[in-house]
Coordinates of N, CA and C and ligand atoms in Angstrom, one line a residue:
X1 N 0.4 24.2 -21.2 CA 0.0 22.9 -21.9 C -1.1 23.1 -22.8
X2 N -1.0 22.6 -24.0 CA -2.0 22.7 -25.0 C -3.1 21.6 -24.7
X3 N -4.2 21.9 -25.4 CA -5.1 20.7 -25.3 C -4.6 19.7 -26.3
X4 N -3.5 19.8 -27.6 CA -2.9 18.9 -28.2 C -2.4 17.5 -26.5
X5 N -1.3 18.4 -26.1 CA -1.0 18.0 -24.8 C -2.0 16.6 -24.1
X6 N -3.2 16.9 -24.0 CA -4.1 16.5 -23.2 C -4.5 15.3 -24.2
X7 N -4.7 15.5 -25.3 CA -5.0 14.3 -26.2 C -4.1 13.7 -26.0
X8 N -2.7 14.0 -26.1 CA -1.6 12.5 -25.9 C -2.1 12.0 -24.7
X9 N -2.1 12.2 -23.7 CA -2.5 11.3 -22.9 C -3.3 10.4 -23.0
X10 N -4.5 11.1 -23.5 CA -5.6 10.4 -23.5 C -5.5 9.2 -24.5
X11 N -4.5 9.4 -25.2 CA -4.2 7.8 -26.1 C -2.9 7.4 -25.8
X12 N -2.3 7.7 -24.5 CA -1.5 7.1 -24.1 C -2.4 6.1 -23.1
X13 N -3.3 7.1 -22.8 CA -4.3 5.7 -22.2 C -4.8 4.5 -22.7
X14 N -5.2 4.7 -23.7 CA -5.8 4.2 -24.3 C -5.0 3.0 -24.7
X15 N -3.8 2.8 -25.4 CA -2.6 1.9 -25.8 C -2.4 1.1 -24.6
X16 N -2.3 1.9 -23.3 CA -1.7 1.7 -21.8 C -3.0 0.0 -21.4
X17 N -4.1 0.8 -21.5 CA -5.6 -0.1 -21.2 C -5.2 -1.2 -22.3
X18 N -4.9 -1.2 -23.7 CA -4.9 -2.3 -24.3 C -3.6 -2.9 -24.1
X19 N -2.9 -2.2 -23.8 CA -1.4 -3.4 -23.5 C -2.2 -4.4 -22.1
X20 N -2.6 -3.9 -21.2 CA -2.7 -4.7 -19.8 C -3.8 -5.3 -20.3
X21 N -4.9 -5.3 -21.7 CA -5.7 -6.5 -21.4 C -5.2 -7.3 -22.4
X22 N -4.5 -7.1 -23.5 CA -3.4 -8.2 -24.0 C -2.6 -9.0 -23.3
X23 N -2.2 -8.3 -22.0 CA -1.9 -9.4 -21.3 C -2.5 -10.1 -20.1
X24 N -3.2 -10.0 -19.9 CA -4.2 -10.7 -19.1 C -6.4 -10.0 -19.5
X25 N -6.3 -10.4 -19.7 CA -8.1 -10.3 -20.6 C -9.3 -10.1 -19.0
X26 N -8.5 -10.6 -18.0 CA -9.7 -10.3 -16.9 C -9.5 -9.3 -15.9
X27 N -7.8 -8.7 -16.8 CA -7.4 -7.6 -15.2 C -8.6 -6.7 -14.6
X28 N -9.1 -5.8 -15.8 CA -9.9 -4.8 -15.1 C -11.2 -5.7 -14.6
X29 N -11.5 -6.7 -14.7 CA -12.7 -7.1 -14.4 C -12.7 -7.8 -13.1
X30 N -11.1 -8.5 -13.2 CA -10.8 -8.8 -11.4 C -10.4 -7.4 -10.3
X31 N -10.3 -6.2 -11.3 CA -9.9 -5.7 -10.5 C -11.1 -4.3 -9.9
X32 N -12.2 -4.4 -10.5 CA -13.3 -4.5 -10.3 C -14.2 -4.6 -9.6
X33 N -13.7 -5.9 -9.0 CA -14.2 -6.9 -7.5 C -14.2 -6.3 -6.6
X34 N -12.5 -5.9 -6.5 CA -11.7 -5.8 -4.9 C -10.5 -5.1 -5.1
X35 N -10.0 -4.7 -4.5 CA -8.4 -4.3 -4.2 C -7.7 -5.0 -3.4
X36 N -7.0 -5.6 -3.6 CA -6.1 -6.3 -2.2 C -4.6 -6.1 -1.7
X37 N -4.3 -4.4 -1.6 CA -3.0 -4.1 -1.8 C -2.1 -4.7 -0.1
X38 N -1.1 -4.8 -0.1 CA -0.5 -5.6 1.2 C 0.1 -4.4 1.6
X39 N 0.4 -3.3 0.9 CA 1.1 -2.1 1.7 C 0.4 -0.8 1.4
X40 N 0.9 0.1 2.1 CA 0.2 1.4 1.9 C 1.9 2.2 1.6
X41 N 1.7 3.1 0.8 CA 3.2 3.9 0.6 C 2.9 5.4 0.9
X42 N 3.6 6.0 2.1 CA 3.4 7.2 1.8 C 4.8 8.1 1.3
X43 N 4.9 8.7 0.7 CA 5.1 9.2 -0.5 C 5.6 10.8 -0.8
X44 N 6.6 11.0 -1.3 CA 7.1 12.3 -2.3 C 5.9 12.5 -3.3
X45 N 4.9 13.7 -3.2 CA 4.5 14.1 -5.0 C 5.4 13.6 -6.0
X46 N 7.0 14.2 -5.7 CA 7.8 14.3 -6.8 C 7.5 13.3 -8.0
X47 N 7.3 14.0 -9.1 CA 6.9 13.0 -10.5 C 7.9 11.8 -10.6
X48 N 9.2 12.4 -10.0 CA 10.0 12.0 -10.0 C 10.1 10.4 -9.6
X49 N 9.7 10.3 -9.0 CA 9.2 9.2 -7.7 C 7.7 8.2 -7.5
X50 N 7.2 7.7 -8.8 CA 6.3 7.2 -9.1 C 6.1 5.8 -8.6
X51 N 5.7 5.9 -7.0 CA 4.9 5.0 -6.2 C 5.8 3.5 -6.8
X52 N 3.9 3.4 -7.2 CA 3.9 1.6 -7.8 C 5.1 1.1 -8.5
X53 N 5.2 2.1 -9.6 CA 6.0 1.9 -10.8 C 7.6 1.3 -10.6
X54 N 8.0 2.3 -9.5 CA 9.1 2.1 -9.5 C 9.5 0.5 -8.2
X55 N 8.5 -0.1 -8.0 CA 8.9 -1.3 -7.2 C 8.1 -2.3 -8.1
X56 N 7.9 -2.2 -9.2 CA 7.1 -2.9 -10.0 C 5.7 -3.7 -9.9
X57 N 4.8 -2.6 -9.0 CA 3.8 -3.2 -8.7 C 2.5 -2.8 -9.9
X58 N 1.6 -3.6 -9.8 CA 0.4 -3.0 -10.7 C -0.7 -2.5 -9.8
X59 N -1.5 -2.1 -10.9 CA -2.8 -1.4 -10.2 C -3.5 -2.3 -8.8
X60 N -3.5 -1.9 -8.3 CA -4.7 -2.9 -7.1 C -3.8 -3.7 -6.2
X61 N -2.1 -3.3 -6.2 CA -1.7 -4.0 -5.7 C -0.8 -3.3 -4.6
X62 N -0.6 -1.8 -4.5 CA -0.2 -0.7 -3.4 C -1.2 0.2 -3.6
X63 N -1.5 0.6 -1.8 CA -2.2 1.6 -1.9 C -1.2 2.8 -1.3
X64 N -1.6 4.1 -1.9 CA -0.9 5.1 -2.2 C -1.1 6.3 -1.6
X65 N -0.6 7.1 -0.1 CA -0.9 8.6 -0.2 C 0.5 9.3 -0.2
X66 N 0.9 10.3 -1.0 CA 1.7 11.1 -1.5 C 1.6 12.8 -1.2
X67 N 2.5 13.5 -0.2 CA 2.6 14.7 -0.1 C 3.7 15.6 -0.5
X68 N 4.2 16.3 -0.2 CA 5.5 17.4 -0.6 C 6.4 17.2 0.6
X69 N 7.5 16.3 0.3 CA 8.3 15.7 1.2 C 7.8 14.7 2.5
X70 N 6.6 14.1 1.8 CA 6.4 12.7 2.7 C 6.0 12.8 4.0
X71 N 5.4 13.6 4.9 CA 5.0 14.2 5.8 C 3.7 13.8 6.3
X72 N 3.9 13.2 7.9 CA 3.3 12.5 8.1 C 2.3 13.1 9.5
X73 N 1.6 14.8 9.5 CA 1.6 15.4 10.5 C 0.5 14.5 11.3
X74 N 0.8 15.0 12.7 CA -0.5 14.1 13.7 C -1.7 14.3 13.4
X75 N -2.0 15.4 12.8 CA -3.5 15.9 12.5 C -4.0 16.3 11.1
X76 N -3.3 15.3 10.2 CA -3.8 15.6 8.6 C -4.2 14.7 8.1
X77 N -5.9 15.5 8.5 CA -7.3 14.6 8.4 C -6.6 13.6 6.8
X78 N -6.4 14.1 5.8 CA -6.1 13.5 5.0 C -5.2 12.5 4.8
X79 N -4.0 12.8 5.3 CA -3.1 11.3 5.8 C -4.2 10.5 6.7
X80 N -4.3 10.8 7.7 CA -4.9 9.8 8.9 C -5.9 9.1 8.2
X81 N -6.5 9.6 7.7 CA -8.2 8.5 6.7 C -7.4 7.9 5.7
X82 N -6.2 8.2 5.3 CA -5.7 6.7 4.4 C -5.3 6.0 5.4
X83 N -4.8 6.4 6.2 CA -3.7 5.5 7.2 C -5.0 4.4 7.6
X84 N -6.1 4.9 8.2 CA -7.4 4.3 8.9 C -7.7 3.1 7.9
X85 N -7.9 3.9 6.2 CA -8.0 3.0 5.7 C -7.3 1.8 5.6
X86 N -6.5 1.9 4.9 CA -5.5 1.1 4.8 C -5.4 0.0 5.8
X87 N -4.9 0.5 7.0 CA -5.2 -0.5 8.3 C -6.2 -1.1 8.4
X88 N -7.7 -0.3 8.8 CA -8.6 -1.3 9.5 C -9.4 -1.7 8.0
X89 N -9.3 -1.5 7.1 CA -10.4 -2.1 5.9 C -9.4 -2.8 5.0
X90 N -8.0 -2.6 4.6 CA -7.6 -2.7 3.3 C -6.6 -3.9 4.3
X91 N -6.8 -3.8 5.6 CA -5.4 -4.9 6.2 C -4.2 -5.1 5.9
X92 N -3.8 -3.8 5.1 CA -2.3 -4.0 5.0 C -1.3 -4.3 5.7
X93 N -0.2 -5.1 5.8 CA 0.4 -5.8 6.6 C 1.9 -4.8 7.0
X94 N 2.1 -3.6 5.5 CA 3.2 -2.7 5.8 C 2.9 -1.6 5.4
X95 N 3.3 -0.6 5.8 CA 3.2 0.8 5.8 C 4.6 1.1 5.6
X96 N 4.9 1.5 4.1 CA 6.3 2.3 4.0 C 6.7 3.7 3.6
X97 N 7.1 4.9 4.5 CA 7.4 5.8 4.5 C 8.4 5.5 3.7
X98 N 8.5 6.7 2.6 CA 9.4 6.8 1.4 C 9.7 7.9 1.3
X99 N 11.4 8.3 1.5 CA 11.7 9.9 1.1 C 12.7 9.5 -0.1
X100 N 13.0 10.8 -0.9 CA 14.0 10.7 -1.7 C 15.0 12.1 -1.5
X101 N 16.4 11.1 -2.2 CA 17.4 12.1 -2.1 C 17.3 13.3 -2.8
X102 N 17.7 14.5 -2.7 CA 17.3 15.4 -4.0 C 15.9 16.3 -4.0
X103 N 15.1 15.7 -2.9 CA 14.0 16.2 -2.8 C 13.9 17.7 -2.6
X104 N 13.2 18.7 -3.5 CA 13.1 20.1 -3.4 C 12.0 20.4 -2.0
X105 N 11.3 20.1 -1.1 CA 10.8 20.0 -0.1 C 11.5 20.6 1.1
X106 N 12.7 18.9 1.3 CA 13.8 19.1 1.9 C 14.9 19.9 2.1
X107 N 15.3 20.4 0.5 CA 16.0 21.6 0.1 C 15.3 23.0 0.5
X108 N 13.8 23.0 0.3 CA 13.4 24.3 0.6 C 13.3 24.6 2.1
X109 N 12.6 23.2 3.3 CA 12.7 23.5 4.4 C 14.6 23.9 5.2
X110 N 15.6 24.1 4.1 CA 16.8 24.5 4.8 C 16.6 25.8 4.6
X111 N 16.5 26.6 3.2 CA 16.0 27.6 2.9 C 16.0 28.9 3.7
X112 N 16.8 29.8 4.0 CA 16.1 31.3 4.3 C 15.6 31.7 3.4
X113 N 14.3 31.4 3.2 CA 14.1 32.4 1.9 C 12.1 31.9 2.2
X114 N 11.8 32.8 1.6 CA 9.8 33.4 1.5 C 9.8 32.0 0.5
X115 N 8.7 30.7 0.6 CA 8.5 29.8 -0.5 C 6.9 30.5 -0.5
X116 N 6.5 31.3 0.3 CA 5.0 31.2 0.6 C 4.3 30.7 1.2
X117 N 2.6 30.2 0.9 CA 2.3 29.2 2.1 C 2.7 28.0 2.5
X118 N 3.5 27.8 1.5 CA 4.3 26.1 1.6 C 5.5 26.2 2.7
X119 N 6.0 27.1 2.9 CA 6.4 27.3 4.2 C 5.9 26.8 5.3
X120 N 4.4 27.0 6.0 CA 3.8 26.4 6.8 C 3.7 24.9 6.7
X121 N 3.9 24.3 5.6 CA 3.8 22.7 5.8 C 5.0 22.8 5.8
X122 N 6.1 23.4 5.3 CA 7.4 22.3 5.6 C 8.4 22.9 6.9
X123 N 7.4 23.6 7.9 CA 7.8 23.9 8.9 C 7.8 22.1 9.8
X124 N 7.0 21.5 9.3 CA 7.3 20.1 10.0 C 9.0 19.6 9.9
X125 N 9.0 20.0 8.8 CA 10.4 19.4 8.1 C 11.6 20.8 9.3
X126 N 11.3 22.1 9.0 CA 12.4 22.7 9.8 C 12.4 21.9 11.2
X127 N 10.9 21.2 11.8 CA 11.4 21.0 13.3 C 12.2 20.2 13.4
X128 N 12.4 19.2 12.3 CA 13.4 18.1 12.4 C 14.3 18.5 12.5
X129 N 14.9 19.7 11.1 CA 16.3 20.5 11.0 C 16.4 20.8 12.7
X130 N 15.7 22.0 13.2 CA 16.2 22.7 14.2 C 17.0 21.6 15.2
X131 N 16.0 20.1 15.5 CA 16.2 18.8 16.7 C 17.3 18.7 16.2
X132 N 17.7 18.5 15.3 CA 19.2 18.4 14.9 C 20.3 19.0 14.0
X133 N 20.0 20.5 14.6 CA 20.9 21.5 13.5 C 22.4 21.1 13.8
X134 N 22.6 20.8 14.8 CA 24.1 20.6 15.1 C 25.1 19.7 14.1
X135 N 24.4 18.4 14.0 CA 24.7 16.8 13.3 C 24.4 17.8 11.7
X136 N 23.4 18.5 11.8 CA 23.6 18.5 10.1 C 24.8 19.2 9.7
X137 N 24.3 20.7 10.6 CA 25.4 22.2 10.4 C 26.7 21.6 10.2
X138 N 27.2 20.6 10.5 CA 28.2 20.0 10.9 C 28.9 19.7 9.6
X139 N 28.3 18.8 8.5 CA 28.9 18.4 7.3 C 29.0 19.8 6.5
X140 N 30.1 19.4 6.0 CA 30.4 20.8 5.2 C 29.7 20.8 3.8
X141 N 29.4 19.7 3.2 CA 29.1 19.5 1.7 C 27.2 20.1 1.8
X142 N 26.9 21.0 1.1 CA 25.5 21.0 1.2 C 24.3 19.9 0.8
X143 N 24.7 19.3 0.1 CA 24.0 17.6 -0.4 C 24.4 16.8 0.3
X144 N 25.2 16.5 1.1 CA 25.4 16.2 2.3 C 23.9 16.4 3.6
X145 N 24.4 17.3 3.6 CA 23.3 18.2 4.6 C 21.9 17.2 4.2
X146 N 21.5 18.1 3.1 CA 20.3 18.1 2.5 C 19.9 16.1 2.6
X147 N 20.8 15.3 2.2 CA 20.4 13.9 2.2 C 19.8 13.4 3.6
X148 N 21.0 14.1 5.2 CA 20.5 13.6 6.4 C 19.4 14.0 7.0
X149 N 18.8 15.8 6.5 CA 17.4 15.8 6.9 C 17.0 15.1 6.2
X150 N 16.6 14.4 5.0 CA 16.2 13.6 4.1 C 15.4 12.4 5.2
X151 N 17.1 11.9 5.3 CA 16.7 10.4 5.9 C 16.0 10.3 7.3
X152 N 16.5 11.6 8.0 CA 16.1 12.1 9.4 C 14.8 12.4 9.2
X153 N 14.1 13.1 8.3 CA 12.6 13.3 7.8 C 12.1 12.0 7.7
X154 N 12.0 10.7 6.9 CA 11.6 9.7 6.6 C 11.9 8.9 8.2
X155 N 12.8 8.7 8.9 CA 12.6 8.5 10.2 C 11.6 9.3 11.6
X156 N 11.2 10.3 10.9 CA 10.6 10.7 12.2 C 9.3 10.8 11.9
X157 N 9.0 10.4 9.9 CA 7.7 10.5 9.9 C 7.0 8.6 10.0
X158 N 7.9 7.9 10.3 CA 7.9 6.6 10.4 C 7.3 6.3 12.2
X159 N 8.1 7.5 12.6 CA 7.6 7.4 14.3 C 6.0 8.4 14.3
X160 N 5.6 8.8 13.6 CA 4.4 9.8 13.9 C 3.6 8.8 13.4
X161 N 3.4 7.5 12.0 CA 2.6 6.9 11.5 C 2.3 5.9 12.8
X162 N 3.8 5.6 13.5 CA 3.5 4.6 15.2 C 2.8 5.2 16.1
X163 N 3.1 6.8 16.2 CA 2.4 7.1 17.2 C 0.5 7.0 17.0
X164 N 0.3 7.1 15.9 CA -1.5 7.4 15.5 C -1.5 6.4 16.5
X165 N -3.3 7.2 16.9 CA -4.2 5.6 17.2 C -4.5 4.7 16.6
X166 N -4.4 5.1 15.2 CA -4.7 3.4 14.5 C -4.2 2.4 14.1
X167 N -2.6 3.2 14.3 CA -1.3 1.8 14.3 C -1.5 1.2 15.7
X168 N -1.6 2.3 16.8 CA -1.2 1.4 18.2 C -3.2 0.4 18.2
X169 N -3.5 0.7 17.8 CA -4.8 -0.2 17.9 C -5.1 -1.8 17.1
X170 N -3.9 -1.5 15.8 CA -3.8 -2.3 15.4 C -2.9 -3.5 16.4
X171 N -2.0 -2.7 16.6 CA -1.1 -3.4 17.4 C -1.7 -3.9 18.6
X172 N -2.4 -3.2 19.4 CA -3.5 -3.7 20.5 C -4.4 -5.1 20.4
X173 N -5.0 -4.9 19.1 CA -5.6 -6.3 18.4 C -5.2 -7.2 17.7
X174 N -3.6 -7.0 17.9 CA -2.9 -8.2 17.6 C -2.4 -8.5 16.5
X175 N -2.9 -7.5 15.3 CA -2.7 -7.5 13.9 C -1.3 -7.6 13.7
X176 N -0.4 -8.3 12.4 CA 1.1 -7.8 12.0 C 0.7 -6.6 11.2
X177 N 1.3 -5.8 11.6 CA 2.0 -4.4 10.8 C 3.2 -3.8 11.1
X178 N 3.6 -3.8 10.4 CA 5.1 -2.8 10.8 C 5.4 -1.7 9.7
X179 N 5.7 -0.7 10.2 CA 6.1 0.6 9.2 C 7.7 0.6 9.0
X180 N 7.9 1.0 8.0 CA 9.1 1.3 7.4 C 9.5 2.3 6.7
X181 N 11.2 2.4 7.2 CA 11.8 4.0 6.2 C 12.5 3.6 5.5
X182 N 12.2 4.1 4.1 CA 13.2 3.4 2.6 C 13.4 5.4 2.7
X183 N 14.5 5.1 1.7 CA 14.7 6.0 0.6 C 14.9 6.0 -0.5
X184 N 14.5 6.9 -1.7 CA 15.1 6.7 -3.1 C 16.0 7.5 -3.6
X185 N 17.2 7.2 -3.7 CA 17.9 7.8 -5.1 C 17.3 8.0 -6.6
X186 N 17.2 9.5 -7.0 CA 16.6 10.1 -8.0 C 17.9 9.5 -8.8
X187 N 19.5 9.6 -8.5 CA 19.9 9.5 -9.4 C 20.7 7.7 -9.8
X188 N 20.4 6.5 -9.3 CA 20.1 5.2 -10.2 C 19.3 4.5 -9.9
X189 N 18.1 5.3 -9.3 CA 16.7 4.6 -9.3 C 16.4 3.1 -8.2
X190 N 17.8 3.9 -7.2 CA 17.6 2.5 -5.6 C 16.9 2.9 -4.6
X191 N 16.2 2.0 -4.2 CA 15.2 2.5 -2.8 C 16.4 1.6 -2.0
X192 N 16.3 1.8 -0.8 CA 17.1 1.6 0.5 C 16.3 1.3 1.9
X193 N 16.2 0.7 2.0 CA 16.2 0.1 3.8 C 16.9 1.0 4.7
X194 N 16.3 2.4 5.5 CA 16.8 2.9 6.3 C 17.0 2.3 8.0
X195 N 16.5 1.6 7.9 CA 16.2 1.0 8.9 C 15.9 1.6 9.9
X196 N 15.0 2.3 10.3 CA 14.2 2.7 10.8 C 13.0 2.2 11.4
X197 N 12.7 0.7 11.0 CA 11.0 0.4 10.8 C 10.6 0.3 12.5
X198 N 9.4 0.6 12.5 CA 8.5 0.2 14.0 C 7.6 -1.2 13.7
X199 N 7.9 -1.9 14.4 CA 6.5 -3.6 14.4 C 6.2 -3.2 15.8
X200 N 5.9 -2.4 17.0 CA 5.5 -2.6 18.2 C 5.5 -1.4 19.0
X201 N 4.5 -1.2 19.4 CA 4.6 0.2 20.4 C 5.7 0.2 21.1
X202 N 6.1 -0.9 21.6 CA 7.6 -1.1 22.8 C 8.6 0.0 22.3
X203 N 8.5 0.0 21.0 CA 9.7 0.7 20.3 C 9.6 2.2 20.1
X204 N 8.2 2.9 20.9 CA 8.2 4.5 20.9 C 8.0 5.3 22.4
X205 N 8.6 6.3 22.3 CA 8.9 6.9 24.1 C 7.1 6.4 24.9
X206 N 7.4 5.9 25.8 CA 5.9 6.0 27.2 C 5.7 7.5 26.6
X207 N 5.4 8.3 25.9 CA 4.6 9.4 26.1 C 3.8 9.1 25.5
X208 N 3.8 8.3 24.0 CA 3.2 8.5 23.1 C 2.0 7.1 23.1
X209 N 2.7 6.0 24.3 CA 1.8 4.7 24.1 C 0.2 5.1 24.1
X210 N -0.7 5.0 23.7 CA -2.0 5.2 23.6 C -2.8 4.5 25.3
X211 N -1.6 3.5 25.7 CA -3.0 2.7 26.5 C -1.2 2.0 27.4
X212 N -2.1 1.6 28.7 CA 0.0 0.7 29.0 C -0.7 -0.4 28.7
X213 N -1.2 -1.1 28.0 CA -1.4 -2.5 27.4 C -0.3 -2.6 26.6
X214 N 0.0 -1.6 26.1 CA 1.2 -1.9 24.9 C 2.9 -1.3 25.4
X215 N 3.2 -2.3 26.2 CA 4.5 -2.0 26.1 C 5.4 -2.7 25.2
Ligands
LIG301 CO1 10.4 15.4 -2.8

């Protein structure tokens, strides 16, 4: 990338800032104040797959963490401090785990093959494969394959954002939250209702309840 490169942006910004106060003159100064997003999205990198944009939200109105196939491990200080946030400061009411089809993540954790250290993170993604090599092995079409770890990924990281302590705590104190699994099609730009979502500890195995308050 050239530094030519880097200037377009920078007056793509620039146009970007004057379009949004042409249309409303107090955005950045309301937005300034406060944030008050209702959901938290977690998230594909993939460029492909641009959060807010693609459900037509604006700034200050989803909060956002995004990793390499949406992965939601029990102990990644990084997920878990958005998750905390989001819940106990930002009060968001939904948490939506987002995979998409097509995702190179998903394709690599099928992979025999060296990706490097990224191997170690998308060993989350093989444990899913391995729980269910049978149901995948099974379809013959490889995009096939590749879509149901997909959706099987975005379901089981929907059960790990339930298992935290800071969903079951929310749910303890009574708050509405419920998490959910969409997916996106890269190719005509639909998210989808996996139906997967958790509103209530009731709905994950006694191993993982934090407390028996919450059945
Ligand atoms: Co992806």
């Amino acid at each position: 990338m050239s530094d030519n490169d880097l200037d377009d942006l920078l007056k793509l910004n620039r146009s970007w800032a004057k379009s949004m106060v042409d249309a409303d003159e107090q955005f950045f100064t309301d937005l300034c104040d406060q944030q008050q997003p209702k959901y938290l999205w977690i998230g594909c990198s993939d460029s492909r797959v641009p959060a807010a944009e693609i459900v037509g939200l604006k700034p200050g109105e989803m909060f956002v963490h995004r990793n390499i196939a949406n992965v939601v491990p029990h102990s990644d200080l990084n997920c878990l401090a958005v998750i905390q946030y989001a819940v106990e400061v930002l009060d968001v009411e939904h948490i939506i785990v987002t995979g998409h089809y097509g995702c190179g993540g998903i394709n690599a954790a099928m992979e025999k093959k060296d990706h490097g250290q990224i191997d170690n993170w998308l060993a989350h993604i093989k444990d899913i494969y391995r729980l269910n090599y049978d149901r995948i092995t099974a379809l013959p079409d490889p995009e096939d394959r590749a879509n149901l770890l997909c959706e099987l990924n975005v379901s089981a990281q929907v059960r790990n954002v339930a298992k935290t302590s800071i969903v079951q705590n929310a749910w303890r104190e009574g708050k509405s939250l419920k998490v959910h699994g969409w997916v996106y099609s890269l190719k005509d730009g639909i998210l989808q209702d996996l139906k997967v979502g958790i509103g209530s500890a009731g709905q994950l195995h006694d191993a993982y309840r934090i407390t028996a308050e919450l059945e």
